[in-house]
PDB file of C-alpha atoms in Angstrom:
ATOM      1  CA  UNK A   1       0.000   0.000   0.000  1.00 96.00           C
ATOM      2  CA  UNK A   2       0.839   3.637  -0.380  1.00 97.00           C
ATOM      3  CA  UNK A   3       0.803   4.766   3.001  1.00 98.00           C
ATOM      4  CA  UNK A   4       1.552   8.576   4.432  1.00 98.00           C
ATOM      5  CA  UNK A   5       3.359   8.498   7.686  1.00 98.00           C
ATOM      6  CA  UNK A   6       2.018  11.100   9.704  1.00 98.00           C
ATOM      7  CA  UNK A   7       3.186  12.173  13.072  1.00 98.00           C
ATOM      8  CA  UNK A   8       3.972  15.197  14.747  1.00 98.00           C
ATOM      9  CA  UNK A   9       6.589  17.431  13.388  1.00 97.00           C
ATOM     10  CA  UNK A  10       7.121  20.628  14.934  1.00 95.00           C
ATOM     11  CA  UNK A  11       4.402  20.397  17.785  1.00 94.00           C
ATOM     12  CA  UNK A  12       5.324  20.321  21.254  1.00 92.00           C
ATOM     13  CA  UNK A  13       8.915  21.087  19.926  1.00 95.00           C
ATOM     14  CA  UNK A  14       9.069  25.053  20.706  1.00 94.00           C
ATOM     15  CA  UNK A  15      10.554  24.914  16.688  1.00 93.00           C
ATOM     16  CA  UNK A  16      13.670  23.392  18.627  1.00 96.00           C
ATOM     17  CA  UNK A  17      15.580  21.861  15.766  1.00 95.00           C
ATOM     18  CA  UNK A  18      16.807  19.291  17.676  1.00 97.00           C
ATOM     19  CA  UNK A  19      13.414  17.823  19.077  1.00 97.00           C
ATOM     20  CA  UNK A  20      12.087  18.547  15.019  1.00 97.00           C
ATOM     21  CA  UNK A  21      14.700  16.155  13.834  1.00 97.00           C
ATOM     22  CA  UNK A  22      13.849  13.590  17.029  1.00 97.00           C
ATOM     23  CA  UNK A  23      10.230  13.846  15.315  1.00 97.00           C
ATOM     24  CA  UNK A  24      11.910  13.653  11.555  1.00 97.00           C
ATOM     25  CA  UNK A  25      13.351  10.706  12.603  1.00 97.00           C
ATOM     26  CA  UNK A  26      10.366   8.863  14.258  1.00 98.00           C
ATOM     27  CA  UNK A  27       8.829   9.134  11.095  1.00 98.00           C
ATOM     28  CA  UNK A  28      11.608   8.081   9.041  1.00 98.00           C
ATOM     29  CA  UNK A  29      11.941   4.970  11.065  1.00 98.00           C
ATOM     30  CA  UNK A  30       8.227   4.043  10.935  1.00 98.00           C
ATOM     31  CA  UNK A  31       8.182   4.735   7.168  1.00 98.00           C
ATOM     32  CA  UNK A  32      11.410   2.367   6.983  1.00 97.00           C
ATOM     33  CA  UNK A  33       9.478  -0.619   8.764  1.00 97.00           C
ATOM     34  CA  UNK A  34       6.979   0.215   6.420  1.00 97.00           C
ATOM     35  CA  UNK A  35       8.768  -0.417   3.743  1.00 97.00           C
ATOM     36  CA  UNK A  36      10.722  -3.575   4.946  1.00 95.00           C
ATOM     37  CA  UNK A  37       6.658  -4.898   5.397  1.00 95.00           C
ATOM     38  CA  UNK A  38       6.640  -4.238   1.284  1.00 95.00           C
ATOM     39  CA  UNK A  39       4.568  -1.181   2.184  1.00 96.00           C
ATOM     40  CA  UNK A  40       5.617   2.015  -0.113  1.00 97.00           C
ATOM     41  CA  UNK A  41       5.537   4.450   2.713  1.00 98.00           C
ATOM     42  CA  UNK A  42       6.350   8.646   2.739  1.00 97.00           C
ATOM     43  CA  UNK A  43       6.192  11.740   4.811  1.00 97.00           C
ATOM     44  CA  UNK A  44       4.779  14.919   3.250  1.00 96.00           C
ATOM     45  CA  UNK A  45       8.048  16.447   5.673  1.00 96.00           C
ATOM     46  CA  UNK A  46      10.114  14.438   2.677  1.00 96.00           C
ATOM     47  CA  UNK A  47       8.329  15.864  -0.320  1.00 97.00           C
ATOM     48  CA  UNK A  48       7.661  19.083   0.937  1.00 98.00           C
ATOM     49  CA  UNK A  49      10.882  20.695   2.798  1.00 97.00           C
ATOM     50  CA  UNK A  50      13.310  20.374  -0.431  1.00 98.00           C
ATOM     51  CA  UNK A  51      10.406  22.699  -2.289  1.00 98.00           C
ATOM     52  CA  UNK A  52      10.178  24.948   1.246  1.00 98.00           C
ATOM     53  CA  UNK A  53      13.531  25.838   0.732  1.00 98.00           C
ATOM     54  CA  UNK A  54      13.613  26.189  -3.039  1.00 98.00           C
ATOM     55  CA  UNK A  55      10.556  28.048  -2.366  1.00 98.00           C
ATOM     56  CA  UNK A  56      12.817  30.155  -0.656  1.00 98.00           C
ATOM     57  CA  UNK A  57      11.844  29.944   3.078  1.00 98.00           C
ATOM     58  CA  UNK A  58      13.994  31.632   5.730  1.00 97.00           C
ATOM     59  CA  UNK A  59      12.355  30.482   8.990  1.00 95.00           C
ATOM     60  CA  UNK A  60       9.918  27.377   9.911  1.00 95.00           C
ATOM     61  CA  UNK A  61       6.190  29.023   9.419  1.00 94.00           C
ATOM     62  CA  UNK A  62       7.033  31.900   6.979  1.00 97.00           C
ATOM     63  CA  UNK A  63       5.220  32.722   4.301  1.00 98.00           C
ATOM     64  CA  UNK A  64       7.383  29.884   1.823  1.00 98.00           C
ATOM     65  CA  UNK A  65       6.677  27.279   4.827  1.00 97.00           C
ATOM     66  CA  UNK A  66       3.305  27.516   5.314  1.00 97.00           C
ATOM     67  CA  UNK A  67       2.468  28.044   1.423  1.00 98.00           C
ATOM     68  CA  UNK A  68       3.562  24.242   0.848  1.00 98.00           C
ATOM     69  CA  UNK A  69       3.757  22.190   4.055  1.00 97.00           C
ATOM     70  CA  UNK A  70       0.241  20.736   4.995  1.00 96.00           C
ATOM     71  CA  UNK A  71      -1.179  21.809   1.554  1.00 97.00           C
ATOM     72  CA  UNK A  72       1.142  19.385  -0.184  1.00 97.00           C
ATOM     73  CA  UNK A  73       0.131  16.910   2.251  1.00 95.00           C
ATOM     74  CA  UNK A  74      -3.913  17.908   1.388  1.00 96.00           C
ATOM     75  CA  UNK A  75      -3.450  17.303  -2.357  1.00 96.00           C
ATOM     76  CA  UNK A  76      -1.456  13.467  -1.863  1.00 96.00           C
ATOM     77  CA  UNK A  77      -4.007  12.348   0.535  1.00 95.00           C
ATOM     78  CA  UNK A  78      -6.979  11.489  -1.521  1.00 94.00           C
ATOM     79  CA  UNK A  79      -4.208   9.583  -3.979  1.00 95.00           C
ATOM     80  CA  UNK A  80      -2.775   7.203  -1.069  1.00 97.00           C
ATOM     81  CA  UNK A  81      -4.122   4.121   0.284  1.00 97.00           C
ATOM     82  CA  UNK A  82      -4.303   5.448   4.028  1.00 98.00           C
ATOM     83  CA  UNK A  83      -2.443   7.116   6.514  1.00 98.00           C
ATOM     84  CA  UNK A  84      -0.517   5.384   9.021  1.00 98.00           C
ATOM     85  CA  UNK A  85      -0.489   7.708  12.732  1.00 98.00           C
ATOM     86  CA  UNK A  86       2.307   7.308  15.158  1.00 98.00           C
ATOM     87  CA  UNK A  87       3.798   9.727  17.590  1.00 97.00           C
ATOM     88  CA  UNK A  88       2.212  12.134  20.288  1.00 96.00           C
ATOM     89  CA  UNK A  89       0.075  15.237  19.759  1.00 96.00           C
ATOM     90  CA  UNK A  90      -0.487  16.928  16.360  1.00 97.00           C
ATOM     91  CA  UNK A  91      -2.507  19.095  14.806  1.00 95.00           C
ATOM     92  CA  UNK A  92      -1.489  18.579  11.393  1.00 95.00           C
ATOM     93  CA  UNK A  93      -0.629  14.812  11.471  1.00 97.00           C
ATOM     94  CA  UNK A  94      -4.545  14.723  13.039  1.00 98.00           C
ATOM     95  CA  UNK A  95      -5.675  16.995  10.465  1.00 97.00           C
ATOM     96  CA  UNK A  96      -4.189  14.678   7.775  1.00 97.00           C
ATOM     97  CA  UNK A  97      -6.160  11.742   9.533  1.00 98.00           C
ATOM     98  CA  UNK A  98      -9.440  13.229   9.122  1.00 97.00           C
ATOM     99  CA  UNK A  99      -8.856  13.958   5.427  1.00 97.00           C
ATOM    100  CA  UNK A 100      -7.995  10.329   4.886  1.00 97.00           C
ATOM    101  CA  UNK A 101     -11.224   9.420   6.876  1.00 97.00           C
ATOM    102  CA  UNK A 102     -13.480  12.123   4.509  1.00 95.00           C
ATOM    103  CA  UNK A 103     -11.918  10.285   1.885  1.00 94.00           C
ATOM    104  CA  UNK A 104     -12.640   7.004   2.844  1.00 96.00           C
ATOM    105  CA  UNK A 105      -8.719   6.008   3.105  1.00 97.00           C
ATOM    106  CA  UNK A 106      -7.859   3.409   5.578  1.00 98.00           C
ATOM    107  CA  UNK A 107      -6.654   5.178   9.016  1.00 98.00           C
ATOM    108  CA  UNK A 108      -3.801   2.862  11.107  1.00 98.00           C
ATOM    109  CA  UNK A 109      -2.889   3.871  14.350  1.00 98.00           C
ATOM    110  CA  UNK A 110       0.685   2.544  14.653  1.00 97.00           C
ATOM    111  CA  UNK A 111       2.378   0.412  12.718  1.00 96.00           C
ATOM    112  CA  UNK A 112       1.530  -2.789  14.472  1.00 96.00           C
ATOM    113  CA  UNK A 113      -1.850  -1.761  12.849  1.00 97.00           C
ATOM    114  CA  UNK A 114      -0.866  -2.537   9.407  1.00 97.00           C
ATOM    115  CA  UNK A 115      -1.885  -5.594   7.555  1.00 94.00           C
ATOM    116  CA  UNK A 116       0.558  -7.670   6.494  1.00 85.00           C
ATOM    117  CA  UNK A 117       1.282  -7.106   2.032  1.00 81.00           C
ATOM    118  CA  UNK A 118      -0.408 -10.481   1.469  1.00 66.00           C
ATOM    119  CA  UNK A 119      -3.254  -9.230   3.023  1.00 58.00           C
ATOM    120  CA  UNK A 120      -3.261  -6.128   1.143  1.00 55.00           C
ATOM    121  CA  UNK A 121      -3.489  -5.138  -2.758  1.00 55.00           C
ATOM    122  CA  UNK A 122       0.355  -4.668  -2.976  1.00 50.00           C
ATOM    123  CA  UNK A 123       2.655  -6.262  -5.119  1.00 51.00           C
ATOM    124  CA  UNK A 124       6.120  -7.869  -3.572  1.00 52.00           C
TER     125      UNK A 124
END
């Protein structure tokens, strides 16, 4: 499945990079579990931040940020198979959950909560 990986990214971090890139990371490792499940996982943090900064953003939440960070996530949802949520407290990650709900996308709370690729429409 095509799965987005959403999780928290800059809340509860005070924009601290350091706690940012502990959240980065979560997600990077869930999305790599994913994809040793034969999942084809992603973060909208991945396809978005290289076009923030081409963009030309200066500062987390400037005009370049917020022009392209959840609204890139918006437009991939309805073309994914679900969302997979992990991770604390979130506004966008929960936002990005009820999209994939409106759209009748499957919703997994953890990655425990997969189903295993044979289960799935996948290919190996």
């Amino acid at each position: 499945m095509l799965l987005l990986v959403a999780g928290p990214y800059r809340s509860g971090t005070g924009d601290d990079p350091a706690k940012i890139a502990a959240n980065m990371a979560a997600m990077t490792e869930a999305s790599l579990q994913l994809y040793r499940a034969g999942h084809m996982p992603l973060t909208g943090e991945a396809l978005a931040l290289p076009m923030i900064e081409a963009a030309g953003s200066t500062a987390i939440g400037d005009a370049a940020f917020n022009e392209i960070f959840h609204p890139l996530a918006r437009r991939l949802l309805p073309r994914l198979d679900g969302v997979v949520r992990i991770g604390g407290a979130s506004t966008g990650a929960d936002e990005m959950v009820a999209i994939a709900r409106a759209n009748k996308l499957a919703v997994y709370h953890g990655i425990e909560a997969v189903p295993p690729l044979a289960e799935t429409r996948g290919f190996a």
